[in-house]
Coordinates of C-alpha atoms and ligand atoms in Angstrom, one line a residue:
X250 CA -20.0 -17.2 -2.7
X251 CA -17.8 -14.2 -2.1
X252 CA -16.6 -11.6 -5.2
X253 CA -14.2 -9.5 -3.4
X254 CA -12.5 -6.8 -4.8
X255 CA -9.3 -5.1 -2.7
X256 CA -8.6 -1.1 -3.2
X257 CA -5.7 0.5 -2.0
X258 CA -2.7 2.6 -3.0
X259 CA 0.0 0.6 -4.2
X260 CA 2.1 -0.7 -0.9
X261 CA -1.5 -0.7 1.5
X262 CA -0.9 -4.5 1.8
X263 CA -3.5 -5.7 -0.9
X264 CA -1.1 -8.3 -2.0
X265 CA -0.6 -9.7 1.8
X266 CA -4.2 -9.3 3.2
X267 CA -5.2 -10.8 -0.4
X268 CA -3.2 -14.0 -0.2
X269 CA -4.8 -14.5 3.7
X270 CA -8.1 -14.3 2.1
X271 CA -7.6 -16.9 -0.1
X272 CA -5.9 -18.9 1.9
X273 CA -8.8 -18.2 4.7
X274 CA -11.6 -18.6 2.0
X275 CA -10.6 -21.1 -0.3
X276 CA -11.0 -19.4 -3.5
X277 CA -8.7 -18.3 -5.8
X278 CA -6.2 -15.1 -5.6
X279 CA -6.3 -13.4 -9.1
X280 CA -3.5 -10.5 -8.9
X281 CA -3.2 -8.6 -12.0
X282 CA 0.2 -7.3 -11.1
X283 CA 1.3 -10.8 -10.7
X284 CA -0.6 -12.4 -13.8
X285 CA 1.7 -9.5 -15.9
X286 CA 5.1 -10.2 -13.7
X287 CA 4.5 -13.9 -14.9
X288 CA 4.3 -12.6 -18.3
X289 CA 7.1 -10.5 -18.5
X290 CA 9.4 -13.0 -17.0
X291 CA 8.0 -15.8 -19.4
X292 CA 8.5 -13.5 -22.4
X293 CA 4.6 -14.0 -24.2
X294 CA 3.7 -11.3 -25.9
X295 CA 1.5 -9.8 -23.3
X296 CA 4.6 -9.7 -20.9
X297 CA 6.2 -7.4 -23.9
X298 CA 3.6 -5.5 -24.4
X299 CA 3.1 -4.8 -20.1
X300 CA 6.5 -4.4 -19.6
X301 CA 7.4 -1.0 -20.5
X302 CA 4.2 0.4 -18.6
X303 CA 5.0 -1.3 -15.8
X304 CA 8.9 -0.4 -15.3
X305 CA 8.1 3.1 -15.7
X306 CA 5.1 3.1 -12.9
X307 CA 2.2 3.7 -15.6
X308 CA -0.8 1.7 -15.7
X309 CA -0.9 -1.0 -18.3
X310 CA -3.8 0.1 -21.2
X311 CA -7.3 -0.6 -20.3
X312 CA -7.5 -2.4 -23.3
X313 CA -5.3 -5.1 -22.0
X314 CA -6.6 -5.7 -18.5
X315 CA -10.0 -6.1 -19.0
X316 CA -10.5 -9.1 -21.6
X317 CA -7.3 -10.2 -19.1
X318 CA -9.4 -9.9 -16.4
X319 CA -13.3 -11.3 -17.7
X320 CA -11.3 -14.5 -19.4
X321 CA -10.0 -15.5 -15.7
X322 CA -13.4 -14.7 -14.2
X323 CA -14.4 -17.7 -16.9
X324 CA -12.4 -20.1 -15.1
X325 CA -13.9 -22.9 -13.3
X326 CA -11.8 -22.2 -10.0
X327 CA -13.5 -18.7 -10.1
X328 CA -17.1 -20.4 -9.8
X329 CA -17.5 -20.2 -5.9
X330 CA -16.1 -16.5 -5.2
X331 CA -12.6 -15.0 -5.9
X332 CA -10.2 -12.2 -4.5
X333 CA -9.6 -9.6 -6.8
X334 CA -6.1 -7.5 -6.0
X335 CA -5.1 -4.7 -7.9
X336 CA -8.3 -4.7 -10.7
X337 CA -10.0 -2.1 -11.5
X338 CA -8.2 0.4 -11.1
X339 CA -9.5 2.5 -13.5
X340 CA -13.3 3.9 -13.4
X341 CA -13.3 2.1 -16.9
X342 CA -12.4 -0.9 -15.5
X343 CA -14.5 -1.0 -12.8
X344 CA -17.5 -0.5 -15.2
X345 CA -16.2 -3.2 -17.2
X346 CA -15.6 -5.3 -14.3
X347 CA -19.8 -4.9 -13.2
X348 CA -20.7 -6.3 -16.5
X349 CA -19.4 -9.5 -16.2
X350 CA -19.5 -10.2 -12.2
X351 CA -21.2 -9.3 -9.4
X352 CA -19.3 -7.5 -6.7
X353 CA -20.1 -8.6 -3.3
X354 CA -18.2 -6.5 -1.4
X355 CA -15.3 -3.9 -1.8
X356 CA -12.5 -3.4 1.1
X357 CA -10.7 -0.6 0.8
X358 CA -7.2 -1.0 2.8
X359 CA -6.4 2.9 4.0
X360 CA -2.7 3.3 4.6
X361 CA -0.9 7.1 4.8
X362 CA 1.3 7.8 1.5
X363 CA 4.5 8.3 4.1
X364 CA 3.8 4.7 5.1
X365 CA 3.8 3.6 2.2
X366 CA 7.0 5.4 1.1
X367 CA 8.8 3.3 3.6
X368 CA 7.2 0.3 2.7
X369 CA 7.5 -0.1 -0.8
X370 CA 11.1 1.3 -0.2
X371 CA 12.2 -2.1 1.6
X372 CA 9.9 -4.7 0.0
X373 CA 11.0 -7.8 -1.4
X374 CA 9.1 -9.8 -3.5
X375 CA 9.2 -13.6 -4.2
X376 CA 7.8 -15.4 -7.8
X377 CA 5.8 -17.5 -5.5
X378 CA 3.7 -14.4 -4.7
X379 CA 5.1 -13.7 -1.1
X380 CA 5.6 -10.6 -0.1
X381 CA 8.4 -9.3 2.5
X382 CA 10.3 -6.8 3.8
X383 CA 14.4 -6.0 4.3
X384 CA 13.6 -5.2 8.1
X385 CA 12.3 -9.1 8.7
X386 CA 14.6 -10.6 6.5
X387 CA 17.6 -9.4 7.4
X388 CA 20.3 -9.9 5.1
X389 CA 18.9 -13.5 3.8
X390 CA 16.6 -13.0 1.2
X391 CA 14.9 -16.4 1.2
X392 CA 11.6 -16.5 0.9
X393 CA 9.9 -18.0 4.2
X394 CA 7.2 -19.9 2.4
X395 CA 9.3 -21.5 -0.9
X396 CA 12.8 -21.0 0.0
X397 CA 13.4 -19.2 -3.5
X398 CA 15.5 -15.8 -3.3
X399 CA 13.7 -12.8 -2.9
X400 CA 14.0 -9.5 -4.9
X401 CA 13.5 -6.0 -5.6
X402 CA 10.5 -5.3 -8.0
X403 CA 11.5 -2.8 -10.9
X404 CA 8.9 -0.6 -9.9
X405 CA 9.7 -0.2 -6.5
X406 CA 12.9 2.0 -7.1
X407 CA 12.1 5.2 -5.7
X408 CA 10.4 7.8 -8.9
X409 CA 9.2 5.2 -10.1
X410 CA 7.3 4.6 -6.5
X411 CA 6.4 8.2 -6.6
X412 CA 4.9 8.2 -10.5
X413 CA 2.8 4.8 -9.5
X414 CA 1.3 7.0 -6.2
X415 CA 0.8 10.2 -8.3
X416 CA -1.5 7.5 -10.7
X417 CA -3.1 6.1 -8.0
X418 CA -4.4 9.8 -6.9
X419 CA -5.4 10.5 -10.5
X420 CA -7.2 7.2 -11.8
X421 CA -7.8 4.8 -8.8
X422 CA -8.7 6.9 -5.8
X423 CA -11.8 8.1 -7.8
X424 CA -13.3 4.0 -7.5
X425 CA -13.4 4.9 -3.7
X426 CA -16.4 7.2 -4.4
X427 CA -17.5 5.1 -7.5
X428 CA -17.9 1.8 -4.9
X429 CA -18.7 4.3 -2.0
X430 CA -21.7 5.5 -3.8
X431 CA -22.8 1.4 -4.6
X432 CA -22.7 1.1 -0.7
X433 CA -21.1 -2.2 -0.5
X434 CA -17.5 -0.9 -0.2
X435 CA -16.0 -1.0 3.8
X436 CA -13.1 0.6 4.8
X437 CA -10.1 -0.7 6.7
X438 CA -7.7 1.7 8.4
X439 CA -4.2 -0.5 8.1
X440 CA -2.4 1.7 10.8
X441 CA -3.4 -0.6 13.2
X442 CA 0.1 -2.2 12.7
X443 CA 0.3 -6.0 12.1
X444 CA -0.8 -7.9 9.1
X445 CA -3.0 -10.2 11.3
X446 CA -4.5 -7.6 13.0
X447 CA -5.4 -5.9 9.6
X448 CA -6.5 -9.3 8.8
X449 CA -8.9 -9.4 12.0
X450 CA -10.4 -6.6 10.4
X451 CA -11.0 -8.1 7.3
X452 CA -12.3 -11.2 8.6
X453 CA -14.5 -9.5 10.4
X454 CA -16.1 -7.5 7.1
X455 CA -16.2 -10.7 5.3
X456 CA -18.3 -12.7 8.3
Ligands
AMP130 P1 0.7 -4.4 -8.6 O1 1.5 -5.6 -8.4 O2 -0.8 -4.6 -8.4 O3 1.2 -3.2 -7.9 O4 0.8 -4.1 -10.2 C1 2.1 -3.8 -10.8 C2 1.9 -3.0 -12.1 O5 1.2 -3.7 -13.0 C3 1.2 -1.7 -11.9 O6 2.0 -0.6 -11.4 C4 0.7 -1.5 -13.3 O7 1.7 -1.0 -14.2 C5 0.3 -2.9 -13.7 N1 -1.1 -3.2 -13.4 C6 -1.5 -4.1 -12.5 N2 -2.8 -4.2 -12.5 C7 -3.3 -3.2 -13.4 C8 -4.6 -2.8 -13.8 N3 -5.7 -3.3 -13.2 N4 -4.6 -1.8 -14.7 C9 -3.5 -1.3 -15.3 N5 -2.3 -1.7 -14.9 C10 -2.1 -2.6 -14.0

């Protein structure tokens, strides 16, 4: 059985190197960032309550993540390991997050913030979870794995880019310590270029 939690700023490639693990491992994907975009464009009250948080590059309230987060842990598909991607992010979250699972190993994707710039400032994104970018797409914006069109996110624009990596300094970056400290967090350096050879990398922490 394999907990796995993913760190990294926002744009490191969680999202991509997340959806290889699970598709690698068999176990299930559980994206907070997604679970909220499904909300917001389903209208529930959680989506209404995320939304405004999330356009303007804030964290969404502890208080809404967590219960979020231990209630999906529940589920039966969770029972033989799971990829967490974008939780905790918040020391408070993280200690919230060791009282209902155990952690089994931590991989924190490294990525320069001027990478990242350029990154996020391209990316499409697809409902389907797939993640792309303008320079391989071209000017088609289909999604290469569901054929739905691709788009923008909200919080991609470019302040709002810059507000998201100011709160990733402020209230993530200090989990790198918290899990460095635990000793069962491994870095991966993602300037190595490709996805699959990050994903070499991670394979290779998980084996
Ligand atoms: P992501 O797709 O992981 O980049 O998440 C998109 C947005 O959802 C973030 O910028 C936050 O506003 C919100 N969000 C996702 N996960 C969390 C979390 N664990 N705690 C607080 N807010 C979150």
């Amino acid at each position: 059985m394999k907990n796995i939690v993913l760190l990294g700023a926002p744009g490191a490639g969680k999202g991509t190197q997340a959806a290889l693990i699970a598709n690698e491992y068999n176990i299930p994907h559980i994206s907070t960032g997604d679970i909220f975009r499904k909300n917001i464009k389903e209208g529930t009250e959680l989506g209404k309550l995320a939304k405004s948080y999330i356009d303007a590059g804030q964290l969404v309230p502890d208080s809404l993540v967590i219960d979020l987060v231990a209630d999906r842990l529940r589920q039966d598909d969770a029972k033989n390991g799971y990829i967490l991607d974008g939780f905790p992010r918040t020391i408070a979250q993280a200690e919230a997050l060791d009282k209902v699972a155990d952690i089994s190993v931590v991989i924190d994707i490294e990525l320069p913030f001027e990478t990242i710039i350029e990154r996020l400032g391209g990316r499409l994104v697809c409902m389907c979870g797939e993640t792309s970018h303008v320079s391989l797409l071209g000017d088609s914006k289909t999604c290469p794995k569901c054929g739905a069109e691709m788009y923008v996110r909200e919080d991609d624009k470019p302040e709002t880019v810059r507000a998201r990596l100011e709160i990733y300094e402020r209230q993530t970056a200090p989990l790198v310590e918290y899990y460095g400290k635990k000793g069962n967090m491994v870095t991966v350096d993602a300037t190595v270029g490709t996805i699959e050879k990050v994903f070499e990398q991670v394979k290779k922490v998980l084996e």
